């Protein structure tokens, strides 16, 4: 939002949907809690296209992969699998949950599995029944049951459409799966490959999709269950946390999910990555040299990442472990810096 408010020809309202209510549904579609709450939503594809339009693609090297690096006093050398090398005074790794930089710099750091997975999917707004559309449109909708919960909201359509009927209902349904053989079997895709991070749309084994749809009808509010059942290709995310002991080393910085990957409950992963980047920019602009800037930048971002993971771990425990998630509790609101912030 900071970028589009001050640095882009596009406005955030051109790239987002909006809801006016926080709403909890009971097993029979009754509204068990409701309060005014304005939230804005976009999608990865919509944001990507808008940002690429701003930045252009002149400096993108597509189809490349950095396999290693060596740091010197005045530069970092990156080794690319194609055989070439790149050298720079500053290297920022934003290479996501499976970060090469994190693996090479902190080989003992591993992802911590939460004990549950998130089933995800989208359905076009005009593909559900009228009563379901009327109940879900305009709201951030939760459905909470015993040791599970789902959250649902509208996002722009596949090509960024904002017109009613062409938007997408987007959801995540958290379901407990103990670590071990059962999880390994669930996360083995239709090609026979085990997928420790996510099983992509179209690659989830059919028997698990059938069980998912049956369970949705049995456990969720009918409106929420209808969206799950009508999803053509549900996919799943292995919900895990990653903490990193450091985000800067000399002329190298690690940001976003490459540094701290947090459970989605606070809806703050993108905001945290943006905060990492904006703060890094500010420190680089204020400091005399790159290593000094990174040294000053690192402590605050480490604290923010640890604070976020502590918070989402507690949120997840309330829904999936202790079943103490209470509709309307302000401590459960989205936000990077705290509930609602």
mmCIF file of C-alpha atoms in Angstrom:
data_model
loop_
_atom_site.group_PDB
_atom_site.id
_atom_site.type_symbol
_atom_site.label_atom_id
_atom_site.label_comp_id
_atom_site.label_asym_id
_atom_site.label_seq_id
_atom_site.Cartn_x
_atom_site.Cartn_y
_atom_site.Cartn_z
ATOM 1 C CA UNK A 1 0.000 0.000 0.000
ATOM 2 C CA UNK A 2 2.892 2.350 0.761
ATOM 3 C CA UNK A 3 4.301 1.750 -2.716
ATOM 4 C CA UNK A 4 1.029 2.302 -4.547
ATOM 5 C CA UNK A 5 0.118 5.330 -2.428
ATOM 6 C CA UNK A 6 3.279 7.240 -3.266
ATOM 7 C CA UNK A 7 5.332 5.685 -6.044
ATOM 8 C CA UNK A 8 3.049 4.159 -8.676
ATOM 9 C CA UNK A 9 0.542 5.283 -11.271
ATOM 10 C CA UNK A 10 -1.769 2.526 -10.009
ATOM 11 C CA UNK A 11 -3.923 2.951 -6.917
ATOM 12 C CA UNK A 12 -4.466 0.244 -4.338
ATOM 13 C CA UNK A 13 -8.223 0.519 -4.910
ATOM 14 C CA UNK A 14 -7.643 -0.541 -8.539
ATOM 15 C CA UNK A 15 -5.972 -3.745 -7.379
ATOM 16 C CA UNK A 16 -8.058 -4.851 -4.412
ATOM 17 C CA UNK A 17 -11.408 -5.993 -3.165
ATOM 18 C CA UNK A 18 -12.807 -4.724 0.129
ATOM 19 C CA UNK A 19 -15.001 -6.137 2.878
ATOM 20 C CA UNK A 20 -17.015 -4.218 5.459
ATOM 21 C CA UNK A 21 -17.728 -6.944 8.021
ATOM 22 C CA UNK A 22 -15.994 -9.495 10.184
ATOM 23 C CA UNK A 23 -18.430 -12.417 10.324
ATOM 24 C CA UNK A 24 -18.445 -15.812 12.032
ATOM 25 C CA UNK A 25 -20.809 -18.503 10.789
ATOM 26 C CA UNK A 26 -22.216 -21.385 12.797
ATOM 27 C CA UNK A 27 -22.881 -24.901 11.579
ATOM 28 C CA UNK A 28 -26.294 -23.960 10.125
ATOM 29 C CA UNK A 29 -25.150 -20.690 8.498
ATOM 30 C CA UNK A 30 -26.342 -18.637 11.453
ATOM 31 C CA UNK A 31 -24.244 -15.554 12.132
ATOM 32 C CA UNK A 32 -22.747 -16.183 15.579
ATOM 33 C CA UNK A 33 -20.726 -12.957 15.583
ATOM 34 C CA UNK A 34 -20.588 -9.903 13.345
ATOM 35 C CA UNK A 35 -18.967 -6.491 13.590
ATOM 36 C CA UNK A 36 -17.983 -3.692 11.179
ATOM 37 C CA UNK A 37 -14.422 -4.146 9.933
ATOM 38 C CA UNK A 38 -12.862 -2.824 6.736
ATOM 39 C CA UNK A 39 -10.222 -5.041 5.160
ATOM 40 C CA UNK A 40 -8.611 -4.909 1.723
ATOM 41 C CA UNK A 41 -7.532 -7.981 -0.254
ATOM 42 C CA UNK A 42 -5.533 -8.602 -3.382
ATOM 43 C CA UNK A 43 -3.832 -11.597 -4.955
ATOM 44 C CA UNK A 44 -0.307 -12.597 -5.842
ATOM 45 C CA UNK A 45 -0.922 -12.388 -9.589
ATOM 46 C CA UNK A 46 -2.591 -8.979 -9.380
ATOM 47 C CA UNK A 47 0.231 -7.522 -7.291
ATOM 48 C CA UNK A 48 2.929 -9.124 -9.434
ATOM 49 C CA UNK A 49 1.559 -7.706 -12.680
ATOM 50 C CA UNK A 50 1.178 -4.222 -11.184
ATOM 51 C CA UNK A 51 4.687 -4.167 -9.707
ATOM 52 C CA UNK A 52 6.244 -5.545 -12.888
ATOM 53 C CA UNK A 53 4.539 -2.770 -14.830
ATOM 54 C CA UNK A 54 6.166 -0.227 -12.493
ATOM 55 C CA UNK A 55 9.648 -1.739 -12.427
ATOM 56 C CA UNK A 56 9.894 -3.154 -15.942
ATOM 57 C CA UNK A 57 11.792 -6.326 -16.825
ATOM 58 C CA UNK A 58 15.092 -4.911 -18.096
ATOM 59 C CA UNK A 59 17.045 -6.121 -15.077
ATOM 60 C CA UNK A 60 15.330 -9.468 -14.545
ATOM 61 C CA UNK A 61 17.418 -12.507 -15.449
ATOM 62 C CA UNK A 62 14.782 -15.174 -15.975
ATOM 63 C CA UNK A 63 15.505 -18.891 -15.839
ATOM 64 C CA UNK A 64 18.563 -18.455 -13.621
ATOM 65 C CA UNK A 65 19.382 -19.990 -10.240
ATOM 66 C CA UNK A 66 22.010 -18.926 -7.726
ATOM 67 C CA UNK A 67 23.700 -22.017 -6.309
ATOM 68 C CA UNK A 68 26.383 -20.400 -4.172
ATOM 69 C CA UNK A 69 28.288 -17.251 -3.297
ATOM 70 C CA UNK A 70 31.558 -15.982 -1.874
ATOM 71 C CA UNK A 71 31.846 -12.763 0.076
ATOM 72 C CA UNK A 72 34.859 -10.475 -0.163
ATOM 73 C CA UNK A 73 35.651 -7.221 1.600
ATOM 74 C CA UNK A 74 34.262 -5.012 -1.143
ATOM 75 C CA UNK A 75 31.842 -7.278 -3.036
ATOM 76 C CA UNK A 76 29.917 -10.544 -3.186
ATOM 77 C CA UNK A 77 30.318 -13.022 -6.025
ATOM 78 C CA UNK A 78 27.237 -15.062 -6.959
ATOM 79 C CA UNK A 79 27.672 -18.335 -8.823
ATOM 80 C CA UNK A 80 24.859 -19.146 -11.249
ATOM 81 C CA UNK A 81 24.066 -22.692 -12.367
ATOM 82 C CA UNK A 82 24.326 -21.639 -16.025
ATOM 83 C CA UNK A 83 28.039 -21.127 -15.416
ATOM 84 C CA UNK A 84 28.215 -17.363 -15.227
ATOM 85 C CA UNK A 85 28.955 -15.248 -12.158
ATOM 86 C CA UNK A 86 27.615 -11.918 -10.926
ATOM 87 C CA UNK A 87 29.367 -9.485 -8.606
ATOM 88 C CA UNK A 88 27.756 -6.755 -6.518
ATOM 89 C CA UNK A 89 28.447 -4.451 -3.581
ATOM 90 C CA UNK A 90 25.139 -5.488 -1.995
ATOM 91 C CA UNK A 91 23.193 -8.739 -2.358
ATOM 92 C CA UNK A 92 19.653 -9.059 -0.991
ATOM 93 C CA UNK A 93 18.208 -12.560 -0.941
ATOM 94 C CA UNK A 94 14.415 -12.611 -1.156
ATOM 95 C CA UNK A 95 14.233 -16.221 -2.312
ATOM 96 C CA UNK A 96 11.360 -17.459 -0.190
ATOM 97 C CA UNK A 97 10.642 -20.355 2.136
ATOM 98 C CA UNK A 98 13.216 -22.665 0.537
ATOM 99 C CA UNK A 99 15.897 -19.942 0.499
ATOM 100 C CA UNK A 100 19.299 -20.925 -0.862
ATOM 101 C CA UNK A 101 20.944 -18.157 1.158
ATOM 102 C CA UNK A 102 19.439 -19.347 4.436
ATOM 103 C CA UNK A 103 20.459 -22.928 3.730
ATOM 104 C CA UNK A 104 24.055 -21.950 2.937
ATOM 105 C CA UNK A 105 24.480 -19.399 5.724
ATOM 106 C CA UNK A 106 22.601 -21.301 8.437
ATOM 107 C CA UNK A 107 22.664 -25.013 7.525
ATOM 108 C CA UNK A 108 21.333 -26.045 10.936
ATOM 109 C CA UNK A 109 18.138 -23.950 10.607
ATOM 110 C CA UNK A 110 15.090 -26.033 9.698
ATOM 111 C CA UNK A 111 11.377 -25.433 9.279
ATOM 112 C CA UNK A 112 9.195 -26.245 12.306
ATOM 113 C CA UNK A 113 6.003 -28.084 11.361
ATOM 114 C CA UNK A 114 2.920 -26.770 13.147
ATOM 115 C CA UNK A 115 0.933 -30.011 13.286
ATOM 116 C CA UNK A 116 -1.608 -28.935 10.666
ATOM 117 C CA UNK A 117 -1.978 -28.149 6.991
ATOM 118 C CA UNK A 118 -3.920 -25.443 5.205
ATOM 119 C CA UNK A 119 -6.251 -26.507 2.406
ATOM 120 C CA UNK A 120 -6.630 -23.680 -0.098
ATOM 121 C CA UNK A 121 -8.642 -22.881 -3.179
ATOM 122 C CA UNK A 122 -10.632 -20.304 -5.115
ATOM 123 C CA UNK A 123 -14.086 -20.306 -6.706
ATOM 124 C CA UNK A 124 -15.569 -17.628 -8.954
ATOM 125 C CA UNK A 125 -18.238 -15.582 -7.269
ATOM 126 C CA UNK A 126 -20.838 -16.451 -9.914
ATOM 127 C CA UNK A 127 -20.223 -20.199 -9.474
ATOM 128 C CA UNK A 128 -21.959 -20.453 -6.079
ATOM 129 C CA UNK A 129 -25.636 -20.286 -5.208
ATOM 130 C CA UNK A 130 -27.319 -16.937 -4.560
ATOM 131 C CA UNK A 131 -27.826 -17.510 -0.789
ATOM 132 C CA UNK A 132 -24.161 -18.427 -0.350
ATOM 133 C CA UNK A 133 -22.976 -15.434 -2.363
ATOM 134 C CA UNK A 134 -25.192 -13.055 -0.391
ATOM 135 C CA UNK A 135 -23.962 -14.424 2.937
ATOM 136 C CA UNK A 136 -20.243 -14.375 2.087
ATOM 137 C CA UNK A 137 -19.892 -11.255 -0.079
ATOM 138 C CA UNK A 138 -18.684 -8.156 1.734
ATOM 139 C CA UNK A 139 -17.305 -10.028 4.725
ATOM 140 C CA UNK A 140 -14.184 -11.628 6.086
ATOM 141 C CA UNK A 141 -15.828 -14.903 7.080
ATOM 142 C CA UNK A 142 -14.642 -17.372 9.693
ATOM 143 C CA UNK A 143 -15.998 -20.804 10.487
ATOM 144 C CA UNK A 144 -14.656 -22.330 13.709
ATOM 145 C CA UNK A 145 -15.211 -25.942 14.759
ATOM 146 C CA UNK A 146 -13.555 -28.396 17.137
ATOM 147 C CA UNK A 147 -9.766 -28.183 16.575
ATOM 148 C CA UNK A 148 -10.153 -26.575 13.164
ATOM 149 C CA UNK A 149 -11.098 -23.330 11.478
ATOM 150 C CA UNK A 150 -11.544 -21.835 8.014
ATOM 151 C CA UNK A 151 -11.321 -18.255 6.789
ATOM 152 C CA UNK A 152 -12.738 -16.929 3.502
ATOM 153 C CA UNK A 153 -12.888 -13.623 1.578
ATOM 154 C CA UNK A 154 -13.137 -12.238 -1.954
ATOM 155 C CA UNK A 155 -10.043 -11.430 -4.021
ATOM 156 C CA UNK A 156 -9.658 -10.072 -7.580
ATOM 157 C CA UNK A 157 -10.351 -12.497 -10.437
ATOM 158 C CA UNK A 158 -7.693 -14.457 -12.293
ATOM 159 C CA UNK A 159 -6.863 -11.458 -14.468
ATOM 160 C CA UNK A 160 -7.411 -8.882 -11.733
ATOM 161 C CA UNK A 161 -11.155 -8.412 -12.330
ATOM 162 C CA UNK A 162 -13.031 -6.477 -9.656
ATOM 163 C CA UNK A 163 -16.537 -6.737 -11.133
ATOM 164 C CA UNK A 164 -19.100 -8.597 -8.976
ATOM 165 C CA UNK A 165 -19.468 -12.112 -10.260
ATOM 166 C CA UNK A 166 -15.932 -12.313 -11.661
ATOM 167 C CA UNK A 167 -14.116 -12.030 -8.339
ATOM 168 C CA UNK A 168 -12.917 -15.128 -6.509
ATOM 169 C CA UNK A 169 -13.841 -16.550 -3.139
ATOM 170 C CA UNK A 170 -10.479 -17.421 -1.600
ATOM 171 C CA UNK A 171 -10.162 -19.615 1.473
ATOM 172 C CA UNK A 172 -7.842 -21.551 3.708
ATOM 173 C CA UNK A 173 -9.088 -24.379 5.907
ATOM 174 C CA UNK A 174 -6.697 -25.526 8.632
ATOM 175 C CA UNK A 175 -6.822 -29.245 9.435
ATOM 176 C CA UNK A 176 -4.673 -31.171 11.892
ATOM 177 C CA UNK A 177 -2.342 -33.834 10.483
ATOM 178 C CA UNK A 178 0.248 -35.391 12.824
ATOM 179 C CA UNK A 179 3.833 -35.447 11.637
ATOM 180 C CA UNK A 180 4.898 -38.818 10.299
ATOM 181 C CA UNK A 181 3.856 -41.298 7.607
ATOM 182 C CA UNK A 182 0.330 -39.874 7.283
ATOM 183 C CA UNK A 183 1.672 -36.408 6.476
ATOM 184 C CA UNK A 184 4.235 -37.825 4.078
ATOM 185 C CA UNK A 185 1.518 -39.730 2.228
ATOM 186 C CA UNK A 186 -0.767 -36.682 2.098
ATOM 187 C CA UNK A 187 2.016 -34.508 0.687
ATOM 188 C CA UNK A 188 3.031 -37.009 -1.996
ATOM 189 C CA UNK A 189 1.682 -35.647 -5.261
ATOM 190 C CA UNK A 190 0.212 -37.473 -8.251
ATOM 191 C CA UNK A 191 3.689 -37.759 -9.801
ATOM 192 C CA UNK A 192 4.940 -39.635 -6.740
ATOM 193 C CA UNK A 193 7.054 -36.734 -5.475
ATOM 194 C CA UNK A 194 6.937 -35.768 -1.796
ATOM 195 C CA UNK A 195 6.242 -32.039 -1.450
ATOM 196 C CA UNK A 196 7.385 -30.706 1.946
ATOM 197 C CA UNK A 197 6.129 -27.131 1.375
ATOM 198 C CA UNK A 198 2.945 -27.398 -0.711
ATOM 199 C CA UNK A 199 1.111 -29.711 -3.083
ATOM 200 C CA UNK A 200 0.110 -27.653 -6.107
ATOM 201 C CA UNK A 201 -3.324 -27.387 -7.756
ATOM 202 C CA UNK A 202 -4.019 -30.448 -9.874
ATOM 203 C CA UNK A 203 -1.385 -32.549 -8.095
ATOM 204 C CA UNK A 204 -3.260 -33.570 -4.913
ATOM 205 C CA UNK A 205 -4.220 -37.255 -4.862
ATOM 206 C CA UNK A 206 -7.909 -37.723 -5.740
ATOM 207 C CA UNK A 207 -8.740 -39.725 -2.598
ATOM 208 C CA UNK A 208 -7.717 -36.780 -0.432
ATOM 209 C CA UNK A 209 -9.856 -34.400 -2.459
ATOM 210 C CA UNK A 210 -12.869 -36.666 -2.006
ATOM 211 C CA UNK A 211 -12.266 -36.825 1.754
ATOM 212 C CA UNK A 212 -11.830 -33.039 1.902
ATOM 213 C CA UNK A 213 -15.221 -32.402 0.290
ATOM 214 C CA UNK A 214 -17.000 -34.915 2.510
ATOM 215 C CA UNK A 215 -15.401 -33.421 5.624
ATOM 216 C CA UNK A 216 -16.358 -29.888 4.563
ATOM 217 C CA UNK A 217 -20.030 -30.815 4.428
ATOM 218 C CA UNK A 218 -19.807 -32.543 7.794
ATOM 219 C CA UNK A 219 -17.797 -29.910 9.701
ATOM 220 C CA UNK A 220 -18.236 -26.458 8.156
ATOM 221 C CA UNK A 221 -21.057 -23.972 7.756
ATOM 222 C CA UNK A 222 -23.009 -24.863 4.569
ATOM 223 C CA UNK A 223 -21.981 -21.658 2.774
ATOM 224 C CA UNK A 224 -18.294 -22.234 3.454
ATOM 225 C CA UNK A 225 -18.613 -25.944 2.645
ATOM 226 C CA UNK A 226 -20.239 -25.093 -0.692
ATOM 227 C CA UNK A 227 -17.209 -23.081 -1.773
ATOM 228 C CA UNK A 228 -14.846 -25.892 -0.745
ATOM 229 C CA UNK A 229 -16.923 -28.513 -2.553
ATOM 230 C CA UNK A 230 -17.127 -26.431 -5.739
ATOM 231 C CA UNK A 231 -13.368 -25.846 -5.881
ATOM 232 C CA UNK A 232 -12.046 -27.488 -9.022
ATOM 233 C CA UNK A 233 -8.463 -27.998 -7.868
ATOM 234 C CA UNK A 234 -7.906 -27.541 -4.128
ATOM 235 C CA UNK A 235 -4.292 -27.553 -3.015
ATOM 236 C CA UNK A 236 -2.576 -27.690 0.341
ATOM 237 C CA UNK A 237 0.118 -25.871 2.244
ATOM 238 C CA UNK A 238 2.202 -27.516 4.944
ATOM 239 C CA UNK A 239 1.906 -24.943 7.725
ATOM 240 C CA UNK A 240 5.292 -24.360 9.325
ATOM 241 C CA UNK A 241 7.431 -21.654 10.895
ATOM 242 C CA UNK A 242 11.036 -20.728 10.164
ATOM 243 C CA UNK A 243 13.198 -18.521 12.367
ATOM 244 C CA UNK A 244 16.624 -17.296 11.389
ATOM 245 C CA UNK A 245 19.372 -16.214 13.822
ATOM 246 C CA UNK A 246 20.666 -13.441 11.565
ATOM 247 C CA UNK A 247 19.496 -11.433 8.551
ATOM 248 C CA UNK A 248 22.744 -9.664 7.639
ATOM 249 C CA UNK A 249 26.334 -10.696 7.103
ATOM 250 C CA UNK A 250 28.744 -8.158 5.672
ATOM 251 C CA UNK A 251 27.205 -7.162 2.342
ATOM 252 C CA UNK A 252 24.470 -9.821 2.308
ATOM 253 C CA UNK A 253 20.911 -9.343 3.579
ATOM 254 C CA UNK A 254 18.077 -11.887 3.777
ATOM 255 C CA UNK A 255 14.483 -10.609 3.794
ATOM 256 C CA UNK A 256 10.867 -11.796 3.710
ATOM 257 C CA UNK A 257 10.039 -15.488 3.918
ATOM 258 C CA UNK A 258 13.680 -16.303 3.231
ATOM 259 C CA UNK A 259 14.366 -15.028 6.736
ATOM 260 C CA UNK A 260 11.209 -15.579 8.809
ATOM 261 C CA UNK A 261 8.390 -17.688 7.367
ATOM 262 C CA UNK A 262 5.322 -17.399 9.607
ATOM 263 C CA UNK A 263 1.983 -19.202 9.672
ATOM 264 C CA UNK A 264 -0.695 -17.262 7.748
ATOM 265 C CA UNK A 265 -3.011 -16.508 10.712
ATOM 266 C CA UNK A 266 -1.998 -12.830 10.987
ATOM 267 C CA UNK A 267 -2.046 -12.330 7.190
ATOM 268 C CA UNK A 268 1.261 -10.499 7.613
ATOM 269 C CA UNK A 269 3.843 -12.328 5.493
ATOM 270 C CA UNK A 270 3.764 -9.848 2.622
ATOM 271 C CA UNK A 271 3.658 -6.904 5.013
ATOM 272 C CA UNK A 272 6.713 -8.215 6.849
ATOM 273 C CA UNK A 273 8.643 -8.628 3.586
ATOM 274 C CA UNK A 274 7.701 -5.076 2.610
ATOM 275 C CA UNK A 275 8.737 -3.772 6.039
ATOM 276 C CA UNK A 276 12.103 -5.544 5.697
ATOM 277 C CA UNK A 277 12.641 -3.868 2.327
ATOM 278 C CA UNK A 278 11.508 -0.352 3.270
ATOM 279 C CA UNK A 279 13.600 -0.375 6.455
ATOM 280 C CA UNK A 280 16.612 -1.636 4.516
ATOM 281 C CA UNK A 281 16.192 1.209 2.024
ATOM 282 C CA UNK A 282 16.020 3.744 4.859
ATOM 283 C CA UNK A 283 19.168 2.433 6.543
ATOM 284 C CA UNK A 284 21.104 2.308 3.281
ATOM 285 C CA UNK A 285 20.136 5.911 2.582
ATOM 286 C CA UNK A 286 21.239 7.070 6.053
ATOM 287 C CA UNK A 287 24.463 5.116 6.575
ATOM 288 C CA UNK A 288 27.971 5.788 5.247
ATOM 289 C CA UNK A 289 28.544 2.243 4.010
ATOM 290 C CA UNK A 290 26.661 -0.953 3.175
ATOM 291 C CA UNK A 291 27.996 -3.207 5.972
ATOM 292 C CA UNK A 292 27.237 -0.511 8.554
ATOM 293 C CA UNK A 293 23.728 -0.012 7.187
ATOM 294 C CA UNK A 294 22.991 -3.737 7.354
ATOM 295 C CA UNK A 295 24.379 -3.960 10.876
ATOM 296 C CA UNK A 296 22.002 -1.209 12.052
ATOM 297 C CA UNK A 297 19.040 -2.600 10.098
ATOM 298 C CA UNK A 298 19.260 -6.179 11.341
ATOM 299 C CA UNK A 299 18.241 -5.985 15.056
ATOM 300 C CA UNK A 300 14.850 -4.382 14.485
ATOM 301 C CA UNK A 301 13.886 -6.819 11.728
ATOM 302 C CA UNK A 302 14.993 -9.823 13.777
ATOM 303 C CA UNK A 303 12.801 -8.617 16.631
ATOM 304 C CA UNK A 304 9.849 -8.083 14.286
ATOM 305 C CA UNK A 305 10.189 -11.550 12.748
ATOM 306 C CA UNK A 306 10.393 -13.296 16.125
ATOM 307 C CA UNK A 307 7.452 -11.282 17.445
ATOM 308 C CA UNK A 308 5.310 -12.272 14.460
ATOM 309 C CA UNK A 309 6.097 -15.974 14.772
ATOM 310 C CA UNK A 310 5.374 -15.910 18.514
ATOM 311 C CA UNK A 311 1.992 -14.353 17.798
ATOM 312 C CA UNK A 312 0.876 -16.645 14.975
ATOM 313 C CA UNK A 313 2.013 -19.692 16.945
ATOM 314 C CA UNK A 314 -0.279 -18.642 19.787
ATOM 315 C CA UNK A 315 -3.140 -17.974 17.359
ATOM 316 C CA UNK A 316 -2.754 -21.371 15.723
ATOM 317 C CA UNK A 317 -2.635 -23.114 19.071
ATOM 318 C CA UNK A 318 -5.951 -21.546 20.081
ATOM 319 C CA UNK A 319 -7.732 -22.940 17.035
ATOM 320 C CA UNK A 320 -6.000 -26.229 16.332
ATOM 321 C CA UNK A 321 -4.822 -27.415 19.758
ATOM 322 C CA UNK A 322 -6.791 -25.938 22.656
ATOM 323 C CA UNK A 323 -9.978 -24.960 20.766
ATOM 324 C CA UNK A 324 -10.088 -21.632 22.608
ATOM 325 C CA UNK A 325 -10.484 -19.455 19.481
ATOM 326 C CA UNK A 326 -13.398 -17.173 20.355
ATOM 327 C CA UNK A 327 -15.382 -15.272 17.693
ATOM 328 C CA UNK A 328 -14.714 -11.547 17.844
ATOM 329 C CA UNK A 329 -11.642 -11.744 20.092
ATOM 330 C CA UNK A 330 -9.609 -8.661 19.059
ATOM 331 C CA UNK A 331 -6.341 -10.513 19.783
ATOM 332 C CA UNK A 332 -7.052 -12.692 16.735
ATOM 333 C CA UNK A 333 -7.160 -9.879 14.181
ATOM 334 C CA UNK A 334 -4.823 -9.583 11.212
ATOM 335 C CA UNK A 335 -1.771 -7.336 11.504
ATOM 336 C CA UNK A 336 2.007 -7.284 11.307
ATOM 337 C CA UNK A 337 2.878 -5.209 14.360
ATOM 338 C CA UNK A 338 0.003 -6.506 16.491
ATOM 339 C CA UNK A 339 -3.720 -7.322 16.260
ATOM 340 C CA UNK A 340 -5.276 -4.889 13.799
ATOM 341 C CA UNK A 341 -2.008 -2.994 13.266
#
